CSV table of C-alpha atoms and ligand atoms in Angstrom, one decimal:
chain,number,residue,atom,x,y,z
A,1,MET,CA,-72.2,-57.4,64.5
A,2,ASN,CA,-72.5,-53.9,65.8
A,3,ILE,CA,-69.1,-52.4,66.8
A,4,ILE,CA,-69.4,-49.8,69.5
A,5,ALA,CA,-66.8,-47.7,71.4
A,6,ILE,CA,-68.0,-47.0,74.9
A,7,ALA,CA,-66.2,-44.4,77.1
A,8,ALA,CA,-66.8,-41.8,79.8
A,9,VAL,CA,-65.1,-38.5,79.1
A,10,GLY,CA,-64.5,-35.2,80.8
A,11,ARG,CA,-65.1,-31.9,79.1
A,12,ASN,CA,-61.7,-32.1,77.3
A,13,GLY,CA,-61.9,-35.8,76.6
A,14,GLU,CA,-60.1,-36.9,79.8
A,15,LEU,CA,-60.3,-40.6,80.2
A,16,GLY,CA,-57.9,-41.5,82.9
A,17,ILE,CA,-55.0,-40.5,85.1
A,18,GLY,CA,-52.3,-42.9,86.3
A,19,GLY,CA,-54.3,-45.9,85.1
A,20,LYS,CA,-57.5,-44.9,87.0
A,21,LEU,CA,-60.7,-43.1,86.2
A,22,PRO,CA,-60.7,-39.5,87.4
A,23,TRP,CA,-64.2,-39.7,88.8
A,24,ASP,CA,-66.5,-42.0,90.7
A,25,LEU,CA,-69.8,-42.4,89.0
A,26,PRO,CA,-71.7,-45.5,90.1
A,27,GLU,CA,-74.5,-44.9,87.6
A,28,ASP,CA,-72.0,-44.9,84.7
A,29,MET,CA,-70.3,-48.1,86.0
A,30,ARG,CA,-73.8,-49.8,86.1
A,31,PHE,CA,-74.5,-48.5,82.5
A,32,PHE,CA,-71.1,-49.9,81.4
A,33,ARG,CA,-71.8,-53.3,83.1
A,34,ASP,CA,-75.3,-53.6,81.8
A,35,SER,CA,-74.4,-52.6,78.2
A,36,THR,CA,-71.4,-55.0,77.9
A,37,ARG,CA,-72.7,-58.0,79.8
A,38,GLY,CA,-72.8,-61.1,77.5
A,39,GLN,CA,-71.0,-59.2,74.8
A,40,ILE,CA,-67.4,-59.0,73.5
A,41,VAL,CA,-65.1,-56.4,75.1
A,42,ILE,CA,-61.8,-55.4,73.4
A,43,MET,CA,-59.2,-53.3,75.2
A,44,GLY,CA,-55.6,-52.2,75.2
A,45,ARG,CA,-53.1,-53.9,77.3
A,46,LYS,CA,-52.8,-50.9,79.7
A,47,THR,CA,-56.6,-50.8,80.3
A,48,PHE,CA,-56.4,-54.6,81.0
A,49,ASP,CA,-53.6,-54.0,83.5
A,50,SER,CA,-55.7,-51.3,85.2
A,51,LEU,CA,-58.7,-53.7,85.5
A,52,GLY,CA,-56.3,-56.5,86.7
A,53,LYS,CA,-58.5,-59.4,85.5
A,54,PRO,CA,-60.9,-60.3,82.8
A,55,LEU,CA,-64.4,-58.8,83.1
A,56,PRO,CA,-66.8,-61.6,84.1
A,57,LYS,CA,-69.6,-62.7,81.8
A,58,ARG,CA,-68.0,-61.2,78.8
A,59,GLU,CA,-65.7,-62.4,76.0
A,60,ASN,CA,-62.4,-60.5,76.8
A,61,ALA,CA,-59.8,-59.5,74.2
A,62,VAL,CA,-56.6,-57.6,74.7
A,63,ILE,CA,-54.5,-55.8,72.1
A,64,THR,CA,-50.7,-55.8,72.6
A,65,ARG,CA,-47.5,-55.7,70.6
A,66,ASP,CA,-46.0,-58.2,73.0
A,67,ARG,CA,-45.9,-61.5,71.1
A,68,GLY,CA,-45.3,-63.5,74.2
A,69,LEU,CA,-48.2,-62.2,76.2
A,70,VAL,CA,-50.6,-64.9,77.5
A,71,ILE,CA,-53.5,-64.1,79.8
A,72,PRO,CA,-55.7,-66.8,81.1
A,73,GLY,CA,-59.4,-66.3,80.1
A,74,VAL,CA,-58.5,-63.6,77.5
A,75,LYS,CA,-57.8,-63.7,73.8
A,76,VAL,CA,-54.7,-61.8,72.9
A,77,PHE,CA,-54.4,-60.0,69.5
A,78,HIS,CA,-51.5,-58.0,68.0
A,79,ASP,CA,-53.6,-55.5,66.1
A,80,LEU,CA,-57.2,-54.4,66.4
A,81,GLU,CA,-58.2,-55.2,62.8
A,82,SER,CA,-57.3,-58.9,63.3
A,83,ALA,CA,-59.4,-59.0,66.5
A,84,VAL,CA,-62.4,-57.4,64.7
A,85,ARG,CA,-62.1,-59.8,61.8
A,86,PHE,CA,-61.8,-62.8,64.1
A,87,TYR,CA,-65.1,-62.0,65.9
A,88,GLN,CA,-66.9,-61.0,62.7
A,89,LYS,CA,-66.1,-64.4,61.2
A,90,SER,CA,-66.7,-66.5,64.3
A,91,GLN,CA,-69.9,-68.6,64.4
A,92,GLU,CA,-69.5,-68.7,68.2
A,93,PHE,CA,-69.9,-65.0,68.6
A,94,MET,CA,-72.6,-64.4,66.0
A,95,GLY,CA,-75.3,-62.1,67.2
A,96,ARG,CA,-73.2,-60.4,69.9
A,97,ASP,CA,-72.1,-56.8,69.9
A,98,LEU,CA,-68.4,-55.9,70.0
A,99,PHE,CA,-67.5,-53.1,72.5
A,100,VAL,CA,-64.2,-51.3,72.3
A,101,ILE,CA,-63.6,-50.3,76.0
A,102,GLY,CA,-60.4,-48.3,75.8
A,103,GLY,CA,-58.1,-46.8,76.5
A,104,ALA,CA,-57.0,-43.8,74.5
A,105,GLU,CA,-54.7,-45.6,72.1
A,106,ILE,CA,-57.3,-48.3,71.3
A,107,TYR,CA,-60.2,-45.9,70.9
A,108,ARG,CA,-58.1,-44.0,68.3
A,109,LEU,CA,-57.3,-47.3,66.4
A,110,SER,CA,-61.0,-48.2,66.5
A,111,LEU,CA,-62.5,-45.1,64.9
A,112,PRO,CA,-62.4,-46.5,61.3
A,113,PHE,CA,-64.3,-49.7,62.5
A,114,VAL,CA,-66.9,-48.5,65.0
A,115,ARG,CA,-70.5,-47.7,64.0
A,116,GLU,CA,-71.5,-46.1,67.2
A,117,LEU,CA,-69.8,-44.2,70.1
A,118,TRP,CA,-71.5,-44.4,73.4
A,119,LEU,CA,-70.1,-41.6,75.4
A,120,THR,CA,-70.9,-40.6,79.0
A,121,GLU,CA,-70.2,-36.9,78.7
A,122,ILE,CA,-69.2,-35.5,82.1
A,123,ASP,CA,-69.5,-31.8,82.6
A,124,GLY,CA,-66.3,-31.3,84.5
A,125,ASP,CA,-62.6,-30.6,84.1
A,126,PHE,CA,-60.3,-33.3,85.3
A,127,VAL,CA,-56.6,-33.9,85.4
A,128,GLY,CA,-55.9,-36.6,82.8
A,129,ASP,CA,-53.1,-38.3,81.0
A,130,ALA,CA,-55.2,-40.2,78.5
A,131,PHE,CA,-57.8,-38.5,76.2
A,132,PHE,CA,-60.6,-39.6,73.9
A,133,PRO,CA,-59.6,-38.7,70.3
A,134,GLY,CA,-61.4,-35.7,68.8
A,135,TYR,CA,-63.2,-34.6,72.0
A,136,SER,CA,-62.7,-31.1,73.5
A,137,GLU,CA,-64.7,-28.4,75.2
A,138,GLY,CA,-67.6,-30.7,75.8
A,139,CYS,CA,-68.0,-31.6,72.1
A,140,LEU,CA,-67.1,-34.5,69.9
A,141,ASN,CA,-65.3,-33.0,66.8
A,142,LEU,CA,-65.4,-36.0,64.5
A,143,PRO,CA,-67.6,-35.0,61.5
A,144,GLU,CA,-68.2,-38.6,60.6
A,145,PHE,CA,-70.2,-39.2,63.8
A,146,LYS,CA,-73.5,-37.5,64.6
A,147,LYS,CA,-75.2,-37.4,68.0
A,148,THR,CA,-78.5,-39.3,67.8
A,149,SER,CA,-79.6,-39.3,71.4
A,150,THR,CA,-78.6,-38.0,74.8
A,151,ARG,CA,-80.1,-38.2,78.3
A,152,LEU,CA,-79.1,-36.7,81.6
A,153,GLY,CA,-77.7,-39.0,84.3
A,154,VAL,CA,-79.7,-38.8,87.4
A,155,GLU,CA,-77.3,-39.7,90.2
A,156,CYS,CA,-74.8,-36.9,91.2
A,157,ASP,CA,-71.3,-37.8,92.1
A,158,SER,CA,-69.7,-36.3,95.2
A,159,ALA,CA,-68.6,-33.3,93.2
A,160,SER,CA,-72.1,-32.8,91.7
A,161,HIS,CA,-71.0,-33.1,88.1
A,162,ARG,CA,-73.8,-33.3,85.6
A,163,TYR,CA,-73.3,-36.1,83.0
A,164,PHE,CA,-75.1,-37.2,79.9
A,165,PHE,CA,-75.4,-40.6,78.2
A,166,SER,CA,-75.0,-39.8,74.5
A,167,VAL,CA,-75.0,-42.0,71.4
A,168,PHE,CA,-73.2,-40.9,68.3
A,169,ARG,CA,-73.7,-42.8,65.0
A,170,ARG,CA,-71.5,-42.9,61.9
A,171,ALA,CA,-73.2,-40.7,59.4
A,172,ASN,CA,-73.5,-43.2,56.6
A,173,SER,CA,-74.6,-46.2,58.7
B,201,NAP,N1,-62.9,-43.2,80.9
B,201,NAP,C1,-63.0,-44.4,80.3
B,201,NAP,O1,-64.1,-44.7,79.8
B,201,NAP,C2,-61.8,-45.3,80.1
B,201,NAP,C3,-62.0,-46.5,79.5
B,201,NAP,C4,-60.8,-47.3,79.4
B,201,NAP,C5,-59.6,-46.9,79.9
B,201,NAP,N2,-59.5,-45.6,80.5
B,201,NAP,C6,-58.3,-45.1,81.0
B,201,NAP,O2,-57.4,-45.0,79.9
B,201,NAP,C7,-56.0,-45.1,80.3
B,201,NAP,C8,-55.3,-46.2,79.5
B,201,NAP,O3,-55.3,-45.8,78.1
B,201,NAP,P1,-53.9,-45.8,77.2
B,201,NAP,O4,-54.2,-45.1,76.0
B,201,NAP,O5,-52.8,-45.3,78.1
B,201,NAP,O6,-53.7,-47.4,77.0
B,201,NAP,P2,-54.6,-48.5,76.3
B,201,NAP,O7,-55.2,-48.0,75.0
B,201,NAP,O8,-55.5,-49.2,77.3
B,201,NAP,O9,-53.4,-49.6,76.0
B,201,NAP,C9,-52.3,-49.2,75.2
B,201,NAP,C10,-51.6,-50.5,74.8
B,201,NAP,O10,-52.3,-51.1,73.8
B,201,NAP,C11,-51.3,-51.8,72.9
B,201,NAP,N3,-51.4,-51.2,71.6
B,201,NAP,C12,-51.6,-49.9,71.3
B,201,NAP,N4,-51.5,-49.7,69.9
B,201,NAP,C13,-51.2,-50.9,69.4
B,201,NAP,C14,-51.1,-51.4,68.1
B,201,NAP,N5,-51.1,-50.5,67.0
B,201,NAP,N6,-50.8,-52.7,67.9
B,201,NAP,C15,-50.7,-53.5,68.9
B,201,NAP,N7,-50.9,-53.1,70.2
B,201,NAP,C16,-51.1,-51.8,70.5
B,201,NAP,C17,-49.9,-51.5,73.6
B,201,NAP,O11,-49.7,-52.6,74.5
B,201,NAP,P3,-48.3,-53.2,74.8
B,201,NAP,O12,-47.6,-52.0,75.5
B,201,NAP,O13,-48.5,-54.3,75.7
B,201,NAP,O14,-47.6,-53.5,73.5
B,201,NAP,C18,-50.2,-50.2,74.3
B,201,NAP,O15,-49.2,-50.0,75.3
B,201,NAP,C19,-56.1,-45.5,81.8
B,201,NAP,O16,-56.0,-44.4,82.6
B,201,NAP,C20,-57.6,-46.0,81.9
B,201,NAP,O17,-58.0,-45.9,83.3
B,201,NAP,C21,-60.6,-44.8,80.6
């Protein structure tokens, strides 16, 4: 099972502000939907709240410290490691990829587990209150991950930001 963290980041790792994305990039939303369709998505409780409902056509998992939290259509875990172990062992989910879809707290927890980071790197400065770990000044500063591919997004947003779909892979994988 490949374990991938997928995120869109501004130049300084901005991920979100007030529970929302700081940009409107339909091409990136399509990339996210196409990449994760039919797969497993794991997210923090705050990201789930900002989505408001489970993502359709995906296995949804939420990480929370709240032992009483029950969400219809979602598997709830109390630490990321248990969630990863559950899906790795499960026959039902064999052959699927596991996508960590945020936010900042859960990306940070996922770094020891993920093999790949799929980052949409947006060439713009945004106001944020959640940041991708180890990302600043348009660069990922995590030595264990190396960029293996990048391509320019073709649709401009309303502010004409350039953005790149980049894949980083754990060096020893
Ligand atoms: N740009 C992107 O690609 C992208 C993607 C996703 C999200 N976002 C943005 O990111 C922001 C949300 O990120 P965030 O960092 O504030 O929140 P988050 O990572 O989505 O969720 C944080 C929550 O996860 C749970 N949690 C964290 N550590 C835990 C642990 N060790 N054990 C058990 N549960 C744990 C806690 O839930 P409880 O409080 O319930 O205990 C915590 O409040 C939003 O603005 C969203 O729009 C952006």
